[in-house]
Short mmCIF file of C-alpha atoms in Angstrom, two decimals:
data_model
loop_
_atom_site.label_atom_id
_atom_site.label_comp_id
_atom_site.label_asym_id
_atom_site.label_seq_id
_atom_site.Cartn_x
_atom_site.Cartn_y
_atom_site.Cartn_z
CA MET A 1 0.03 0.46 -0.21
CA ARG A 2 1.15 3.50 -0.95
CA VAL A 3 -0.69 6.13 1.07
CA VAL A 4 -0.33 9.66 0.52
CA SER A 5 -1.86 12.63 3.19
CA LEU A 6 -3.04 16.11 2.33
CA VAL A 7 -4.37 16.20 5.89
CA PRO A 8 -0.89 16.41 9.18
CA SER A 9 -3.07 14.86 11.30
CA LEU A 10 -4.49 11.94 9.13
CA THR A 11 -0.18 11.72 8.05
CA GLU A 12 0.11 11.60 11.74
CA ALA A 13 -2.85 8.45 12.23
CA VAL A 14 -1.52 6.59 9.40
CA ALA A 15 2.73 6.89 10.01
CA ARG A 16 2.26 5.24 14.10
CA THR A 17 -0.41 3.14 12.97
CA VAL A 18 0.93 1.63 9.54
CA PRO A 19 4.12 2.01 9.48
CA GLY A 20 5.72 2.15 5.93
CA ALA A 21 2.20 2.78 3.87
CA LEU A 22 2.90 6.20 2.87
CA VAL A 23 5.18 8.11 0.61
CA GLY A 24 3.81 11.47 0.25
CA ALA A 25 2.50 14.47 2.30
CA THR A 26 2.07 17.73 2.84
CA ASP A 27 4.83 20.08 4.23
CA TRP A 28 2.63 20.51 7.05
CA CYS A 29 2.62 17.14 8.39
CA THR A 30 4.90 17.85 11.10
CA HIS A 31 4.21 14.54 12.91
CA PRO A 32 5.93 12.24 14.00
CA ALA A 33 8.82 13.90 14.07
CA GLY A 34 11.71 13.27 10.95
CA LEU A 35 9.25 12.17 8.73
CA ASP A 36 10.16 10.66 5.72
CA VAL A 37 8.83 10.96 2.94
CA VAL A 38 8.12 13.28 -0.49
CA ARG A 39 6.95 16.71 0.50
CA VAL A 40 3.93 17.72 -1.71
CA GLY A 41 3.33 20.85 -1.00
CA GLY A 42 0.72 23.04 0.83
CA THR A 43 -2.39 21.29 1.97
CA LYS A 44 -4.40 24.29 -0.41
CA ASN A 45 -1.65 24.21 -3.06
CA PRO A 46 -0.65 20.22 -3.18
CA ASP A 47 1.62 19.63 -7.18
CA THR A 48 -0.61 17.43 -7.61
CA GLU A 49 1.91 16.07 -10.83
CA ARG A 50 3.92 15.03 -8.23
CA ILE A 51 1.03 12.96 -6.25
CA VAL A 52 0.45 11.96 -9.32
CA ALA A 53 4.02 10.94 -10.10
CA LEU A 54 4.73 8.63 -6.77
CA ALA A 55 1.99 5.85 -7.61
CA PRO A 56 -0.19 5.44 -4.54
CA ASP A 57 -2.59 3.48 -3.70
CA LEU A 58 -4.82 5.59 -2.19
CA VAL A 59 -4.67 10.01 -1.17
CA VAL A 60 -6.52 10.56 1.83
CA ALA A 61 -7.78 14.19 2.28
CA ASN A 62 -10.29 16.28 4.24
CA GLU A 63 -13.08 17.85 2.83
CA GLU A 64 -12.54 21.50 4.44
CA GLU A 65 -8.52 20.69 4.40
CA ASN A 66 -8.31 20.41 1.11
CA ARG A 67 -9.86 22.45 -1.99
CA ALA A 68 -12.48 20.32 -4.18
CA PRO A 69 -10.82 21.08 -7.77
CA ASP A 70 -6.77 19.40 -6.50
CA LEU A 71 -8.48 16.05 -5.36
CA ASP A 72 -10.91 16.19 -8.78
CA ALA A 73 -7.64 16.50 -10.44
CA LEU A 74 -5.85 13.34 -8.79
CA ARG A 75 -8.95 11.46 -9.44
CA THR A 76 -8.93 12.38 -13.74
CA ALA A 77 -5.13 11.10 -13.51
CA GLY A 78 -6.40 7.96 -12.06
CA VAL A 79 -5.44 8.37 -8.44
CA GLU A 80 -7.86 6.51 -5.77
CA VAL A 81 -9.17 9.60 -3.34
CA LEU A 82 -10.66 9.38 0.20
CA VAL A 83 -12.18 12.67 1.57
CA THR A 84 -13.07 12.69 5.53
CA ASP A 85 -15.83 14.89 7.11
CA VAL A 86 -14.58 15.90 10.46
CA ARG A 87 -16.42 17.93 12.34
CA THR A 88 -17.62 16.33 15.74
CA VAL A 89 -15.23 14.64 17.75
CA PRO A 90 -17.60 11.11 17.50
CA GLN A 91 -16.76 11.40 13.65
CA ALA A 92 -12.93 11.94 14.48
CA PHE A 93 -13.13 8.39 15.38
CA THR A 94 -16.02 6.99 12.91
CA GLU A 95 -13.90 8.87 9.85
CA LEU A 96 -10.13 7.53 10.97
CA ASP A 97 -11.38 4.66 11.64
CA ARG A 98 -12.33 4.51 8.04
CA VAL A 99 -8.54 5.35 6.86
CA LEU A 100 -6.96 3.31 8.49
CA THR A 101 -8.74 0.36 7.42
CA ALA A 102 -8.15 1.67 3.42
CA CYS A 103 -5.02 2.02 3.86
CA GLY A 104 -4.27 -1.27 5.69
CA ALA A 105 -4.09 -1.61 9.26
CA PRO A 106 -4.82 -4.93 10.12
CA SER A 107 -6.22 -3.18 13.43
CA ARG A 108 -7.94 -0.97 15.28
CA PRO A 109 -4.70 0.68 16.51
CA ARG A 110 -3.89 1.17 20.46
CA TRP A 111 -4.29 4.68 20.71
CA LEU A 112 -7.30 5.23 18.77
CA ASP A 113 -8.98 3.15 21.72
CA ALA A 114 -7.46 5.25 24.34
CA ALA A 115 -8.64 8.43 22.32
CA GLU A 116 -12.14 7.11 22.55
CA THR A 117 -12.20 6.31 26.05
CA ALA A 118 -10.74 9.70 26.60
CA TRP A 119 -13.17 11.04 24.99
CA SER A 120 -16.01 8.66 26.18
CA ASP A 121 -15.10 9.11 30.23
CA LEU A 122 -15.30 12.77 30.32
CA PRO A 123 -17.86 13.67 32.40
CA PRO A 124 -20.13 16.67 30.96
CA PRO A 125 -18.91 19.78 32.77
CA PRO A 126 -22.16 21.34 35.17
CA PRO A 127 -24.40 24.45 33.58
CA GLU A 128 -22.83 26.21 36.06
CA GLN A 129 -19.24 25.88 35.57
CA ARG A 130 -19.90 26.49 31.41
CA ARG A 131 -18.41 29.55 30.33
CA THR A 132 -18.31 31.24 26.99
CA ALA A 133 -15.58 32.18 24.03
CA VAL A 134 -13.99 33.73 21.16
CA VAL A 135 -12.24 31.11 19.32
CA PRO A 136 -9.63 33.62 16.63
CA ILE A 137 -8.10 30.89 14.27
CA TRP A 138 -6.31 34.17 12.31
CA ARG A 139 -5.26 37.99 12.76
CA ARG A 140 -5.63 40.64 9.84
CA PRO A 141 -8.00 40.11 9.78
CA TRP A 142 -9.79 38.56 12.65
CA MET A 143 -11.46 35.50 12.01
CA VAL A 144 -12.71 33.05 14.99
CA LEU A 145 -15.08 29.41 14.88
CA GLY A 146 -18.22 30.07 13.69
CA ARG A 147 -21.21 27.22 13.29
CA ASP A 148 -20.10 23.12 12.43
CA THR A 149 -16.64 22.80 13.61
CA PHE A 150 -14.23 19.84 14.90
CA ALA A 151 -12.79 22.68 17.16
CA GLY A 152 -15.53 24.23 18.59
CA ASP A 153 -16.56 20.37 19.41
CA VAL A 154 -13.58 19.26 20.96
CA LEU A 155 -14.47 22.99 23.71
CA ALA A 156 -18.29 22.49 24.13
CA ARG A 157 -17.34 18.71 25.81
CA LEU A 158 -15.07 20.63 27.91
CA GLY A 159 -17.87 23.27 29.26
CA VAL A 160 -16.87 25.95 26.58
CA ASP A 161 -19.60 27.25 24.50
CA HIS A 162 -18.36 30.05 21.29
CA LEU A 163 -20.52 32.92 20.83
CA TYR A 164 -20.34 32.36 17.35
CA ALA A 165 -21.74 29.41 16.45
CA GLY A 166 -24.93 30.29 15.11
CA HIS A 167 -22.81 32.07 12.58
CA ALA A 168 -23.88 31.03 9.19
CA GLU A 169 -20.12 31.28 8.18
CA ARG A 170 -17.87 28.34 9.24
CA TYR A 171 -14.88 31.59 9.64
CA PRO A 172 -16.29 34.30 9.43
CA LYS A 173 -14.75 37.40 9.72
CA VAL A 174 -15.18 39.79 12.48
CA PRO A 175 -13.27 42.92 13.33
CA VAL A 176 -11.37 42.47 17.15
CA GLN A 177 -13.88 45.14 18.53
CA ASP A 178 -16.87 43.07 18.42
CA LEU A 179 -15.25 40.68 19.81
CA ARG A 180 -14.22 42.57 22.96
CA ALA A 181 -17.87 44.38 22.75
CA ALA A 182 -18.98 40.35 23.36
CA ARG A 183 -17.33 39.78 26.66
CA PRO A 184 -16.41 36.64 26.25
CA GLU A 185 -16.14 35.10 29.38
CA VAL A 186 -12.47 33.59 27.87
CA VAL A 187 -10.87 33.89 24.44
CA VAL A 188 -8.84 30.62 23.04
CA LEU A 189 -5.78 31.35 21.34
CA PRO A 190 -4.74 28.92 19.40
CA ASP A 191 -0.98 28.43 17.96
CA GLU A 192 -1.96 27.28 14.22
CA PRO A 193 -3.51 28.24 12.26
CA TYR A 194 -2.44 31.29 13.04
CA ARG A 195 0.34 31.06 15.74
CA PHE A 196 -1.08 33.48 18.69
CA THR A 197 1.03 33.73 21.44
CA ALA A 198 1.96 35.29 24.77
CA ALA A 199 3.12 38.65 23.38
CA ASP A 200 0.85 38.61 20.36
CA GLY A 201 -2.48 38.12 21.02
CA PRO A 202 -3.81 38.61 24.14
CA GLU A 203 -2.88 42.19 24.21
CA ALA A 204 -6.29 42.65 22.52
CA PHE A 205 -7.83 41.42 24.21
CA PRO A 206 -7.49 44.20 27.72
CA GLY A 207 -9.07 42.75 30.65
CA LEU A 208 -10.35 39.70 29.12
CA PRO A 209 -9.17 36.09 30.26
CA CYS A 210 -7.08 34.57 27.50
CA ALA A 211 -6.58 30.36 26.76
CA LEU A 212 -3.20 29.68 24.50
CA VAL A 213 -4.21 25.96 23.39
CA ASP A 214 -1.99 24.26 21.37
CA GLY A 215 -4.05 23.83 17.64
CA ARG A 216 -3.24 20.34 17.15
CA TYR A 217 -4.88 19.31 20.40
CA LEU A 218 -8.45 21.62 19.31
CA THR A 219 -7.77 21.03 15.81
CA TRP A 220 -6.20 17.55 15.08
CA TYR A 221 -7.98 14.64 14.65
CA GLY A 222 -5.23 11.68 14.79
CA PRO A 223 -3.19 10.71 17.64
CA SER A 224 -3.22 13.55 19.73
CA LEU A 225 -6.64 12.62 20.40
CA ALA A 226 -5.90 10.95 23.42
CA GLU A 227 -3.93 13.23 25.48
CA ALA A 228 -6.53 16.57 24.29
CA PRO A 229 -8.59 16.36 26.56
CA ARG A 230 -6.82 16.82 30.06
CA ALA A 231 -3.60 19.01 27.64
CA LEU A 232 -6.66 21.87 26.44
CA GLY A 233 -8.75 21.31 30.35
CA ALA A 234 -5.19 22.61 31.58
CA ALA A 235 -5.22 25.54 29.51
CA LEU A 236 -8.83 26.52 29.93
CA ARG A 237 -7.97 26.90 33.61
CA ALA A 238 -4.65 28.44 33.76
CA ALA A 239 -6.95 31.34 31.94
CA ARG A 240 -6.67 33.84 33.29
CA ARG A 241 -7.42 37.91 33.55
#
């Protein structure tokens, strides 16, 4: 089996579960460390000719991260493409099962069992402990989580309800003054896709608690899911004014 992955979290999942299957991955596929495969460009601008030249049996992709024209070009060239759709934590487990089976995994990996257990054992936060949030993912212009996102579902299961969950767009552009005026109880600042840091992000929200979180735990669906409840919970508790 020869696999090219166009999704960083799926790259990590396949590499850990079916060693040797991956022959190509995007420039943004940073896990596992030291992954030695051909790099095929970005998630939004993959080099389709390079991918075809690798003669993959399968390309794994995602409906949100990858562009339909690129996937259509691969199909036209005779490449099989598996496209995932992940907008909730349960969907992540279903899609991971599907991808790993398609990539030749002989059995369900232990890390996937551990990840599912970590989330199924998570007690629902009491209503009085739930907090409202805004979750910027970009600045210049400011963009936030909107409706129907995997990251939004992750946060909801941890007791954080983001204020733009009912927006018509999945990632709306919202002026920062409007984000401040919404008076969230916490501002969640991940380090990807925009790399928010202690010195770049919190200053835009004076007087509001800011939680700096690892974007891999917030947005990736793969082996990191096993540690995500603990790591994100700790970061959210550490948020202070």
